[in-house]
Coordinates of C-alpha atoms in Angstrom, one line a residue:
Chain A
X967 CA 27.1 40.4 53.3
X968 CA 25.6 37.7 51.2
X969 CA 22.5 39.1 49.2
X970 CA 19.5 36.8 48.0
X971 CA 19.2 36.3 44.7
X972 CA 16.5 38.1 44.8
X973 CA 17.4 41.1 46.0
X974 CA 20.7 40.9 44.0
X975 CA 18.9 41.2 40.5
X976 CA 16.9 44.2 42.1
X977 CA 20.3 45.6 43.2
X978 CA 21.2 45.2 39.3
X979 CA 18.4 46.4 37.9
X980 CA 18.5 49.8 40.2
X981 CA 21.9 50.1 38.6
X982 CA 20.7 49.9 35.2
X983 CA 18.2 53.0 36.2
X984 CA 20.5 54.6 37.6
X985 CA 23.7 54.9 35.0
X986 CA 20.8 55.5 32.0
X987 CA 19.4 58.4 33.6
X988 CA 23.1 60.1 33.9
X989 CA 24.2 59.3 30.7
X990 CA 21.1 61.1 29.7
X991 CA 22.0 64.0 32.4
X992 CA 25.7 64.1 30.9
X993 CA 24.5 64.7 27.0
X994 CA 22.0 67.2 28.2
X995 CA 24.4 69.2 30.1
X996 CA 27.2 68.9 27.8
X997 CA 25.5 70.4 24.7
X998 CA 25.6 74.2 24.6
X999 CA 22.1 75.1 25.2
X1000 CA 22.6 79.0 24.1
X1001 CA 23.6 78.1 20.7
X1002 CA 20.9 75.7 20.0
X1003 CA 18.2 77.8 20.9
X1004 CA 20.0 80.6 19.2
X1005 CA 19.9 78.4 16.1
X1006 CA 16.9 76.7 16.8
X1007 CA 14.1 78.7 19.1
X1008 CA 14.1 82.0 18.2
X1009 CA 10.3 83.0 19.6
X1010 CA 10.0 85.8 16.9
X1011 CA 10.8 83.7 13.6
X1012 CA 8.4 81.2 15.2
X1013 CA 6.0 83.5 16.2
X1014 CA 6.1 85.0 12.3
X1015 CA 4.7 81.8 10.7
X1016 CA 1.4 82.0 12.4
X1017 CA -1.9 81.9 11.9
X1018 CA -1.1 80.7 8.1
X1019 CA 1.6 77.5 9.4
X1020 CA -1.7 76.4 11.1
X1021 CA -4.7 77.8 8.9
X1022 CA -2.9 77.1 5.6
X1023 CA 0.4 74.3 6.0
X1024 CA -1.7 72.3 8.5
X1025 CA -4.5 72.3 6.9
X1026 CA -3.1 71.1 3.7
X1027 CA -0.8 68.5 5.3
X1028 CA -3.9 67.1 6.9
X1029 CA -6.0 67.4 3.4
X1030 CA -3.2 65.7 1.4
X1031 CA -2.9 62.5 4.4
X1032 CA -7.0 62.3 4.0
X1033 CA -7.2 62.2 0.6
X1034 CA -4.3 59.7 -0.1
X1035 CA -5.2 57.5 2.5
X1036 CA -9.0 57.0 1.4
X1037 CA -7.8 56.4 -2.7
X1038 CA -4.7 54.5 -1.5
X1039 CA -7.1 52.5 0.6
X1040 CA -10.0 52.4 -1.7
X1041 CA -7.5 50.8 -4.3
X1042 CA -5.7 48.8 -1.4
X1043 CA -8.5 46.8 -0.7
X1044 CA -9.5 45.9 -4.4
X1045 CA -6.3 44.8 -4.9
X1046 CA -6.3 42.7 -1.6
X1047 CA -9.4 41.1 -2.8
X1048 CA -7.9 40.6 -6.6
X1049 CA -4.7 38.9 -4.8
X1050 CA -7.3 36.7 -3.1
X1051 CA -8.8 35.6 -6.5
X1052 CA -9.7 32.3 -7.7
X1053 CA -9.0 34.0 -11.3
X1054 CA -5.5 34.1 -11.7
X1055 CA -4.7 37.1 -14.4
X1056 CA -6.2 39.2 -11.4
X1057 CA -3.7 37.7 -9.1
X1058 CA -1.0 38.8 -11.1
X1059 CA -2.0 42.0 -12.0
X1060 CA -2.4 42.4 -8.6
X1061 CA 1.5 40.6 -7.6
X1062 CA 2.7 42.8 -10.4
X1063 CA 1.3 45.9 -8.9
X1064 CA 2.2 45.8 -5.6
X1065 CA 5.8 44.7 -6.3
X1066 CA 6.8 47.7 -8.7
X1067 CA 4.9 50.5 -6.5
X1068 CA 6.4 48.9 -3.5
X1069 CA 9.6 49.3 -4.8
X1070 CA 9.6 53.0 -6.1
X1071 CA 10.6 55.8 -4.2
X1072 CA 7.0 57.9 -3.3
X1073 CA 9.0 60.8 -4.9
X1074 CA 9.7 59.5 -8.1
X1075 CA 5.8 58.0 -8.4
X1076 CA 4.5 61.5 -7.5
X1077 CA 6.4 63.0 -10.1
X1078 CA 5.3 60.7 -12.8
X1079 CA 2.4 61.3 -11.8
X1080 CA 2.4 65.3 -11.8
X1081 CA 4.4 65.2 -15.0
X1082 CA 4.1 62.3 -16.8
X1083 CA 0.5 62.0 -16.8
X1084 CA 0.0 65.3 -18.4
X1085 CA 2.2 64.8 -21.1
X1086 CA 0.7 61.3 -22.1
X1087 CA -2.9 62.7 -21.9
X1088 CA -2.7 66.3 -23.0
X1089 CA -6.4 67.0 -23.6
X1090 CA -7.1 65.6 -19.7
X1091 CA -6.1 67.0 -16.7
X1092 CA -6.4 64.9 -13.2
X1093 CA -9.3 66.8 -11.8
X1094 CA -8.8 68.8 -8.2
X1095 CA -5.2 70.0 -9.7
X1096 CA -2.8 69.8 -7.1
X1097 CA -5.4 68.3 -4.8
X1098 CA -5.8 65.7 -7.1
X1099 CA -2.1 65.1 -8.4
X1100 CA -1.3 64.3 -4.3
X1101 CA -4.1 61.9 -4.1
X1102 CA -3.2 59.7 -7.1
X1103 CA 0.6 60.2 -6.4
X1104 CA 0.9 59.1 -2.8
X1105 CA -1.8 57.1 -3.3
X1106 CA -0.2 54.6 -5.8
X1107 CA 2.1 53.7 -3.6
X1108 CA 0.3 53.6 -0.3
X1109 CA -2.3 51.6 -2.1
X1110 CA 0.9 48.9 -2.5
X1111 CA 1.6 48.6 0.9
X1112 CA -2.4 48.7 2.1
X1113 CA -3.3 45.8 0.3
X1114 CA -0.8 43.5 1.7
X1115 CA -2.1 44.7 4.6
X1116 CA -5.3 44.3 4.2
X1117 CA -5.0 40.6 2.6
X1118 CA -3.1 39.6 5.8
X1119 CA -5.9 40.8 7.8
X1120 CA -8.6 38.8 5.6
X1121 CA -6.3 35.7 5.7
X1122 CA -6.6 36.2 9.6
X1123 CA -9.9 35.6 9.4
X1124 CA -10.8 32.2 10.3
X1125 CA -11.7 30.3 7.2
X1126 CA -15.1 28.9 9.5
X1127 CA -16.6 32.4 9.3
X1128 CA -16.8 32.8 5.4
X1129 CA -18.3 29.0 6.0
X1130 CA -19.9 29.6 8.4
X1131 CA -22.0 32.7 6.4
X1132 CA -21.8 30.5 2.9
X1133 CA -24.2 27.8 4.5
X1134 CA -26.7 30.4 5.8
X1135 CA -27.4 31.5 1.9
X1136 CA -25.0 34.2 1.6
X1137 CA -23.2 34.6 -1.7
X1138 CA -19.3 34.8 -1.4
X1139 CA -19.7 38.9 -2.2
X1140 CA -22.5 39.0 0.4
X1141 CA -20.2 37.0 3.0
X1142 CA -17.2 39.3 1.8
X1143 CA -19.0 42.6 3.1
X1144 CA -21.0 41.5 6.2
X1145 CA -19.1 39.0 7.9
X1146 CA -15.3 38.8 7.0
X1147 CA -14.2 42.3 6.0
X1148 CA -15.6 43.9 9.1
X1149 CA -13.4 41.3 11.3
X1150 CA -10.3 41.8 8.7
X1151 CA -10.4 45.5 9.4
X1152 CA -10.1 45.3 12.8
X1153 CA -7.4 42.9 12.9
X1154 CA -5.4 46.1 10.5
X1155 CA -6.2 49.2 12.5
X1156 CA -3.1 49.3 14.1
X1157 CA -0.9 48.3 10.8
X1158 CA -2.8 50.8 9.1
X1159 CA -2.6 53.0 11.5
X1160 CA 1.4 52.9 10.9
X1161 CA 0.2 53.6 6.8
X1162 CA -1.5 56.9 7.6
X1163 CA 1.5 58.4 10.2
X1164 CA 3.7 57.5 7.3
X1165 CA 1.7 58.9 4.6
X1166 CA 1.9 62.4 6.9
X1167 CA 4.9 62.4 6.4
X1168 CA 5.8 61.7 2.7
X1169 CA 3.2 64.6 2.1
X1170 CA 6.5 66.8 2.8
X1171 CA 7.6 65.5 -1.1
X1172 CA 4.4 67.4 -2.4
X1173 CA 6.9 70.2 -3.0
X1174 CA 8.0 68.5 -6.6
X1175 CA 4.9 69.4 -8.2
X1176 CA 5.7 73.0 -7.1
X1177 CA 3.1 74.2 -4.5
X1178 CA 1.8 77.9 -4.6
X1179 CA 0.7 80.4 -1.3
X1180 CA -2.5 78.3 -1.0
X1181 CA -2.2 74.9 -1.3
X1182 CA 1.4 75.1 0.3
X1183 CA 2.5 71.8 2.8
X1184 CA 4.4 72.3 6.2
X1185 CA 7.6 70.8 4.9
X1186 CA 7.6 73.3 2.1
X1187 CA 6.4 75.8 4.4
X1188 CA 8.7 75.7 7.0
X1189 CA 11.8 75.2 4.4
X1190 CA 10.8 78.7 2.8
X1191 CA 10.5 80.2 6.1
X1192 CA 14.2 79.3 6.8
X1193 CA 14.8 80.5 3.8
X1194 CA 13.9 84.2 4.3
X1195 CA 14.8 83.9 8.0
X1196 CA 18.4 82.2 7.0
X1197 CA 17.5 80.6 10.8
X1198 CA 16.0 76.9 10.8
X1199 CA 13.7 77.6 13.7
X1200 CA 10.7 77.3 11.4
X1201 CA 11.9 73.3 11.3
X1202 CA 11.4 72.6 15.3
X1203 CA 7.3 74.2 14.6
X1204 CA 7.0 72.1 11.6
X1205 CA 7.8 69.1 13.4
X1206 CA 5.7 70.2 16.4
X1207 CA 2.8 70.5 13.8
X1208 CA 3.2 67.1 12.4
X1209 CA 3.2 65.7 15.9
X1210 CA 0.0 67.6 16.7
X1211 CA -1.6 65.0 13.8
X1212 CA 0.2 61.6 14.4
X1213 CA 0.0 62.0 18.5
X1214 CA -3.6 62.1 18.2
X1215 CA -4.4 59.7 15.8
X1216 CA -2.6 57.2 17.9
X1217 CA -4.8 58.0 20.7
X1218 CA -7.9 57.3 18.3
X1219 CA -6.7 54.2 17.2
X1220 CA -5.6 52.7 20.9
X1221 CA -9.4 53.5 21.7
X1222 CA -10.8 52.1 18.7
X1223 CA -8.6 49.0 19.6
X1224 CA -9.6 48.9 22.9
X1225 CA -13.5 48.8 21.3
X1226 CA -12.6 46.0 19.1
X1227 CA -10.9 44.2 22.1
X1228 CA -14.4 43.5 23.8
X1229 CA -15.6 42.2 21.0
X1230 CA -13.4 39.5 20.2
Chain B
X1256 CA -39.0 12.5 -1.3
X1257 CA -36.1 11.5 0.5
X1258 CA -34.4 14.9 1.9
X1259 CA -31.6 13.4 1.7
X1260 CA -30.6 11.0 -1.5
X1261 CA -26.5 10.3 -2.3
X1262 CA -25.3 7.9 -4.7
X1263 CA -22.1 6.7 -5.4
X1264 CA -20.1 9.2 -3.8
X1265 CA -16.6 9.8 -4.4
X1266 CA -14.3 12.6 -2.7
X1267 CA -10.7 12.6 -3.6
X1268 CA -8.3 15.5 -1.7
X1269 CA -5.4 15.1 -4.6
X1270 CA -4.0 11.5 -4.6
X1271 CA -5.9 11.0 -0.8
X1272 CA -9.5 9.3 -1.6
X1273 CA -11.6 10.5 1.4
X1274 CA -14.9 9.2 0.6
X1275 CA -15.6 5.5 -1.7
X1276 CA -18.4 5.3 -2.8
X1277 CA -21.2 6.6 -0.6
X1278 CA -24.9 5.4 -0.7
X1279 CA -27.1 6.6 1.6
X1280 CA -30.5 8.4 2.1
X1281 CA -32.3 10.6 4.8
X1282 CA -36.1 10.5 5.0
X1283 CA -37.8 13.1 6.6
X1284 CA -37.8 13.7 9.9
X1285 CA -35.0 11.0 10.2
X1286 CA -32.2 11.6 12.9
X1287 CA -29.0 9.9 11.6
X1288 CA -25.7 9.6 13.4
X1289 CA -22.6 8.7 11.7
X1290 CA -19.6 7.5 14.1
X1291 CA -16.7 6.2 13.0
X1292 CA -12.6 6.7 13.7
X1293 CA -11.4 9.9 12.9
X1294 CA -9.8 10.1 9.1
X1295 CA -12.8 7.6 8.0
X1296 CA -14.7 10.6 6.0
X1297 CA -17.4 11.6 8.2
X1298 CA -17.3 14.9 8.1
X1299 CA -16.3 14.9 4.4
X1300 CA -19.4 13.3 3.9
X1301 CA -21.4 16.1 5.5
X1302 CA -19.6 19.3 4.1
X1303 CA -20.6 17.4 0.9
X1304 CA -24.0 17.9 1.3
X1305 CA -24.4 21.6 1.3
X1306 CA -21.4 21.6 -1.0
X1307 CA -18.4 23.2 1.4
X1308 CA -16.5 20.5 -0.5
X1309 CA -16.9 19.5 -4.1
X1310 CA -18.1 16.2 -4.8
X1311 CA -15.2 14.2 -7.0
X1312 CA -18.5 12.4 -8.3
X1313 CA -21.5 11.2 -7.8
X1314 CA -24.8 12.5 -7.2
X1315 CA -26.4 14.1 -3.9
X1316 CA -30.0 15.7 -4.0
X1317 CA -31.5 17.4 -1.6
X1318 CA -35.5 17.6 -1.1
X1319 CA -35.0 16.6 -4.4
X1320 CA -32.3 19.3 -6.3
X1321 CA -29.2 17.6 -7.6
X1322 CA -26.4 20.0 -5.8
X1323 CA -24.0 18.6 -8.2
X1324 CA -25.6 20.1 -11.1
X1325 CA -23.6 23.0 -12.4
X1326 CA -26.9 25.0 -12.9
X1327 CA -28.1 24.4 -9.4
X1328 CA -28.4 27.5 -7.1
X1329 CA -26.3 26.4 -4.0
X1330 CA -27.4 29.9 -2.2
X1331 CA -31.2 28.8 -2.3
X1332 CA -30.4 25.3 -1.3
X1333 CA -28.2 26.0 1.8
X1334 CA -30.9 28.4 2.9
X1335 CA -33.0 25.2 3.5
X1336 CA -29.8 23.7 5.0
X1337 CA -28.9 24.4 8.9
X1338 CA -25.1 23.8 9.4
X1339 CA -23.9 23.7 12.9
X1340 CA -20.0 23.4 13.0
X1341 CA -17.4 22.1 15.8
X1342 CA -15.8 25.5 16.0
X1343 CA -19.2 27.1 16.7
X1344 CA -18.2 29.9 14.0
X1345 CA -20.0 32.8 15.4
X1346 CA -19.2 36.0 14.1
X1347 CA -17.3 37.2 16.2
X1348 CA -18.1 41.4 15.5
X1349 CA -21.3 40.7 16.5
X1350 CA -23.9 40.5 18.9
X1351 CA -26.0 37.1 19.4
X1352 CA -29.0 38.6 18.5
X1353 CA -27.3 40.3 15.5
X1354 CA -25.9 36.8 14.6
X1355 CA -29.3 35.4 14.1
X1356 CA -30.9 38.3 12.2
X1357 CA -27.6 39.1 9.8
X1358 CA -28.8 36.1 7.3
X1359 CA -32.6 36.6 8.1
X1360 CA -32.6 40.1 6.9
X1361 CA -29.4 39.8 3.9
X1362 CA -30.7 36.4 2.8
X1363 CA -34.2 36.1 3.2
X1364 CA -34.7 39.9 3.0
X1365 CA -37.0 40.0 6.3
X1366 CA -37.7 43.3 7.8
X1367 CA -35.7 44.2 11.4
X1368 CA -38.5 43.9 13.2
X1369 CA -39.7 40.4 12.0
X1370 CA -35.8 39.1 11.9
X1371 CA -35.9 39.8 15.8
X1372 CA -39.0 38.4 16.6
X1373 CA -38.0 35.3 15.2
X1374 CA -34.4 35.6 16.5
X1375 CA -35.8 36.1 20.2
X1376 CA -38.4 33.0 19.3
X1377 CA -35.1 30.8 18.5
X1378 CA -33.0 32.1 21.1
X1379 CA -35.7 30.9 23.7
X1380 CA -36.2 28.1 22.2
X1381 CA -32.1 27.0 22.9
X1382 CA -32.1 29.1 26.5
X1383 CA -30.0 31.9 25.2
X1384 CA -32.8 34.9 25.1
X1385 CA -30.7 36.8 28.2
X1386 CA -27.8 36.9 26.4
X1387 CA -29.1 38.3 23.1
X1388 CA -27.0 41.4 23.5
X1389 CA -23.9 39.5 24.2
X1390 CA -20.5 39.2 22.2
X1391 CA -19.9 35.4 21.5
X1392 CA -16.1 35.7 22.9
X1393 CA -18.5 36.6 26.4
X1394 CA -20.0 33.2 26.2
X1395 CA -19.3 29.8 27.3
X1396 CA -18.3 27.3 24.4
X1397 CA -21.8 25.7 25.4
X1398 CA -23.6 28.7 24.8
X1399 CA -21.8 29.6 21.8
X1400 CA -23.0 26.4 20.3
X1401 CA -26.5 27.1 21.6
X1402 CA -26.5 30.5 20.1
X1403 CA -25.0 29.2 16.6
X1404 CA -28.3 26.1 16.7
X1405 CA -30.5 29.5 17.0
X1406 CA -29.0 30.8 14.1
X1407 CA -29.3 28.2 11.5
X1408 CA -32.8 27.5 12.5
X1409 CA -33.8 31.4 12.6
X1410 CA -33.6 30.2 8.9
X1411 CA -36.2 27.4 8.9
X1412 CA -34.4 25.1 7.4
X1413 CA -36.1 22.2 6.5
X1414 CA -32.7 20.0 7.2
X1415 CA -29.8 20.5 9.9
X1416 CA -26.8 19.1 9.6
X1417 CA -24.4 18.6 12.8
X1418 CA -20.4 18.1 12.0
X1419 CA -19.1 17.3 15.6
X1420 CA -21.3 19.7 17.3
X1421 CA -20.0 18.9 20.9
X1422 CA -16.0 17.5 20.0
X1423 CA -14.8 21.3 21.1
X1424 CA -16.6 21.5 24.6
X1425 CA -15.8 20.8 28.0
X1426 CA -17.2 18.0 29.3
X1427 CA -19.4 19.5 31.3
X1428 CA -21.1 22.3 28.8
X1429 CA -21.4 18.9 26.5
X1430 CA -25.1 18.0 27.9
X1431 CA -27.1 21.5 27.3
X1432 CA -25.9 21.3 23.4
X1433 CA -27.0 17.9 23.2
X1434 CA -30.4 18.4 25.4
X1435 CA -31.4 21.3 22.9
X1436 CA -30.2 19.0 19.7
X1437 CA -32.7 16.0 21.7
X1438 CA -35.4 18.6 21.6
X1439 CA -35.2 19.0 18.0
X1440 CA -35.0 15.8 17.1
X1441 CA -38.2 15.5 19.0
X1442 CA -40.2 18.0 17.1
X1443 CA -39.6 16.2 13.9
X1444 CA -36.4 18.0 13.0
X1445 CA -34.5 16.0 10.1
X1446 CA -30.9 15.4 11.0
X1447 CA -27.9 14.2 9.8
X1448 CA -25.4 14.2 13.2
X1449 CA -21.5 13.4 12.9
X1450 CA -20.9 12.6 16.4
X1451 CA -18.8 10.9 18.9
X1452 CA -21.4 10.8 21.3
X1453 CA -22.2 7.3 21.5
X1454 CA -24.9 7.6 24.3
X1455 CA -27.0 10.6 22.1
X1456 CA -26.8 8.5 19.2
X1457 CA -28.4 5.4 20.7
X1458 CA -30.5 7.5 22.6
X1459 CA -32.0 9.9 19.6
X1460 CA -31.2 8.2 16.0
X1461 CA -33.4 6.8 13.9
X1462 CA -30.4 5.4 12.3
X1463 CA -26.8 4.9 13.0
X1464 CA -24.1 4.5 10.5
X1465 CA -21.1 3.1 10.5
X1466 CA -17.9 4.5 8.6
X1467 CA -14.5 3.3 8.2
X1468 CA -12.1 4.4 5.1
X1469 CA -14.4 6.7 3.4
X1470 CA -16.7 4.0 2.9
X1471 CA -20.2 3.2 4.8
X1472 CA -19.7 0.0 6.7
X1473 CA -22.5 -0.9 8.1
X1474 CA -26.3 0.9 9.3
X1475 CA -29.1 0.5 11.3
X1476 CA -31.4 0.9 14.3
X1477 CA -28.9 2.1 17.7
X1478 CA -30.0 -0.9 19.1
X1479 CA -28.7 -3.0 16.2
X1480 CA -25.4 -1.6 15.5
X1481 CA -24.3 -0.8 18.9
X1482 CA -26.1 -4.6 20.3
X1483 CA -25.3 -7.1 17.6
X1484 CA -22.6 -5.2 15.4
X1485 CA -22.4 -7.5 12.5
X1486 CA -19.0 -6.5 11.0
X1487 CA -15.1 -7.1 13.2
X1488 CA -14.8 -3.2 11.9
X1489 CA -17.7 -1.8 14.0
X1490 CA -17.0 -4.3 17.2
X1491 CA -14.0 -3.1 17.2
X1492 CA -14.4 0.6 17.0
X1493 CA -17.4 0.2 19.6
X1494 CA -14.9 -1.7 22.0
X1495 CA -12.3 1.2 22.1
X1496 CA -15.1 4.1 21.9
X1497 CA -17.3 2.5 24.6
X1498 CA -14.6 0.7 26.9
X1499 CA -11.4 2.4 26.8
X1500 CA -10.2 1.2 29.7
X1501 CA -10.1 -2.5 28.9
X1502 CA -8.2 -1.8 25.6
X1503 CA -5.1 -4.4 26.1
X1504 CA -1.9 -3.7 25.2
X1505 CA -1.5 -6.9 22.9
X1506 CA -4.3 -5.5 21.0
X1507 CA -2.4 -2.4 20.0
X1508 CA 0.3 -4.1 19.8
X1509 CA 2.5 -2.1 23.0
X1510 CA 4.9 -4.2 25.5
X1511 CA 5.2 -2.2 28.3
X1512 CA 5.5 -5.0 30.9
X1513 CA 7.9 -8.0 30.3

């Protein structure tokens, strides 16, 4: 039987289906179920970290994201703007910046930060203790990888609008605020988007500034768990949790998108 | 006082001279059209003006202020100064009607209420008041250029300056730009048009002028330049603007027949 071509790429692309849905069917049903959730969903152990995996790790997972993201971001966008200077020491300081925090591990940053900053000022303390330590640690380096961001999203901007609000009377500041950061934000929801699911996760390093009972992280909370339970059950709800904040947050964003969509 | 007054000129873009030497003066309630080839400065010449380029030197007063002085305040001179651009250049966050207030109310610090009283004044006057609430990306490029006419004169400028207002239209949205920019010229509006539009410009200007390699070749009534050209420069851009099809191959030097 001769087959249109057509039909003949359908017949293919069936097949494709067709032999990726049992090689998924063959892994399932070759791994030994009763050993994994042996290992990995024991109901009791997860049922033992609640309320506090929710009312304390959760919490403090979500606190640490928010408070990095706004300093990282706050300090992002100045150094966006300072890379988009006419005055060129600010451009450097600015280059200079974002290539050495880019280029350090979060981990090692938040450390210098939780223990190098103490011993250089000894009469000051960053204010909000461990609050605060989290902020400026993982905000350093999130603050790196904002501002390129963000100075790709100015740069998207058409160079008409800032022109376009310079001949009206504005000053450059003015035209700045009203008129070109409002369409450069826009443009970087989604990239930034990416920055605050990532920033989530990297609170999990919070544990080298040694966390107590109360202003303990889901990573750290979950590892202690297996700990005492010698069963690393506590690790499938942890990662449950951190889904609970990065699945919604991408709904928010694809609607906020969607918004910015009809106005474009 | 001439709105307009430029003397001598010069606009260099690195080791490229755009503009040689330019004289040339706008009296109130002037229209003036400057055509020429594309590359000869025109639109050099008019960013100069409200200084979106930097003169190379020379002097250029508006209503009087030398713009070139390093103590002038370019923010309260382009307030008197309407631009209207090729690209339109709406912002695109926001509504019409907020693109007419945004300047009234940062710049000129009028209240909401006054800023769209006047904004619904200016958006009747260019047939746009039914699509205040629209997004310019909802908008035809002929209405986007409509809407961005209301905006510079929300500001009443006292001088609006046209840099190829109708080059990025369809043909067919072309007419309702140029009919609202005809009904400013005939309230007295002073303007200073780079154009392509041949028939506006010896319809409508006071004044045409004639540019060719960033310099001013030659100026006058429409019915003068465009009737008895006096320089080979003008005749011949007027022959390939206004008769393309009789452009001959010798002429441009193409053998495509033996």
């Amino acid at each position: 039987m001769k087959l249109s071509r057509r039909r003949r790429q359908r017949v293919a692309r069936i097949a494709g289906y067709v032999v990726f849905a049992l090689a998924i069917v063959a892994v399932a049903a070759s791994a030994d179920w009763a050993r994994l959730s042996d290992a990995f969903f024991q109901a009791d152990i997860a049922g033992s970290m609640f309320p506090e995996a929710i009312t304390v790790a959760l919490r403090n997972t979500i606190i640490y994201t928010l408070l990095a993201f706004v300093f990282g971001l706050t300090l992002g966008l100045i150094l966006a703007l300072m890379r988009l200077s006419s005055i060129l020491p600010y451009r450097w300081a600015a280059t200079a910046y974002i290539e050495l925090f880019r280029g350090l591990p979060a981990l090692l940053v938040l450390f210098m930060v939780g223990y190098g900053v103490p011993l250089a000022f000894p009469d000051r303390e960053i204010p909000g203790g461990v609050y605060g330590s989290v902020t400026v640690g993982l905000g350093l380096t999130a603050a790196a990888y904002m501002a390129e961001t963000i100075r790709a999203g100015i740069q998207a901007v058409p160079k008409g609008q800032l022109e376009a609000a310079r001949t009206l009377g504005m000053s450059h500041t003015r035209a700045m605020i009203s008129i070109v950061l409002p369409q450069a934000f826009r443009i970087v929801i989604p990239p930034l988007t990416n920055e605050i699911i990532l920033l989530t996760k990297d609170t999990s390093l919070v544990y080298v500034l040694g966390v107590t009972p109360a202003t303990i992280e889901l990573t750290k909370f979950a590892g202690d768990t297996l700990n005492t339970r010698v069963n690393p059950t506590p690790l499938v709800v942890a990662g449950l949790l951190y889904l609970l904040i990065t699945l919604p947050l991408s709904q928010v964003v694809r609607a906020l998108e969607r918004r910015a969509a009809r106005e474009r | 006082m001439s709105t307009i007054e430029i003397g001598q000129l010069h606009k260099s873009f690195g080791a490229l001279e755009v503009l040689r030497g330019i004289d040339l003066s706008v009296e109130p309630g002037e229209v003036v059209c400057v055509i020429g080839p594309s590359g000869s400065g025109k639109s050099t010449l008019l960013r100069c003006v409200n200084l979106l380029e930097e003169p190379t030197s020379g002097s250029i007063r508006v209503a009087g202020v030398e713009v070139t002085d390093p103590d002038c305040d370019i923010d309260a001179v382009r307030r008197g100064i309407g631009m209207v651009f090729q690209q339109f250049n709406l912002f695109g966050h926001l509504t019409v009607r907020e693109n007419v207030t945004i300047a009234q109310r940062r710049v000129l610090g009028r209240s909401r209420a006054e800023a769209d009283r006047i904004a619904t004044a200016n958006l009747e006057r260019v047939g746009l008041v039914d699509k205040a609430g629209a997004y310019p990306a909802q908008l035809s490029g002929g209405q986007q250029q409509r809407a961005a006419i209301a905006r510079a004169l929300a500001m009443d400028p006292q001088l609006m300056l046209f840099d190829e207002p109708t080059s990025a239209l369809d043909p067919e949205l072309v007419g309702e730009v140029l009919a609202v920019m005809r009904g400013l010229a005939a309230e007295g509006m002073t303007m200073l048009v780079v154009t392509h539009e041949m028939a506006f410009a010896r319809e409508v200007a006071s004044r045409v002028v004639f540019m060719d390699g960033g310099v001013i070749v030659e100026q006058g009534r429409p019915a003068e330049v465009f009737g008895r050209p006096r320089e080979a420069r003008t005749r011949e851009f007027l022959h390939r603007v206004l008769e393309p099809n009789r452009v001959s191959e010798t002429e441009i030097g193409a053998h495509l027949t033996d």
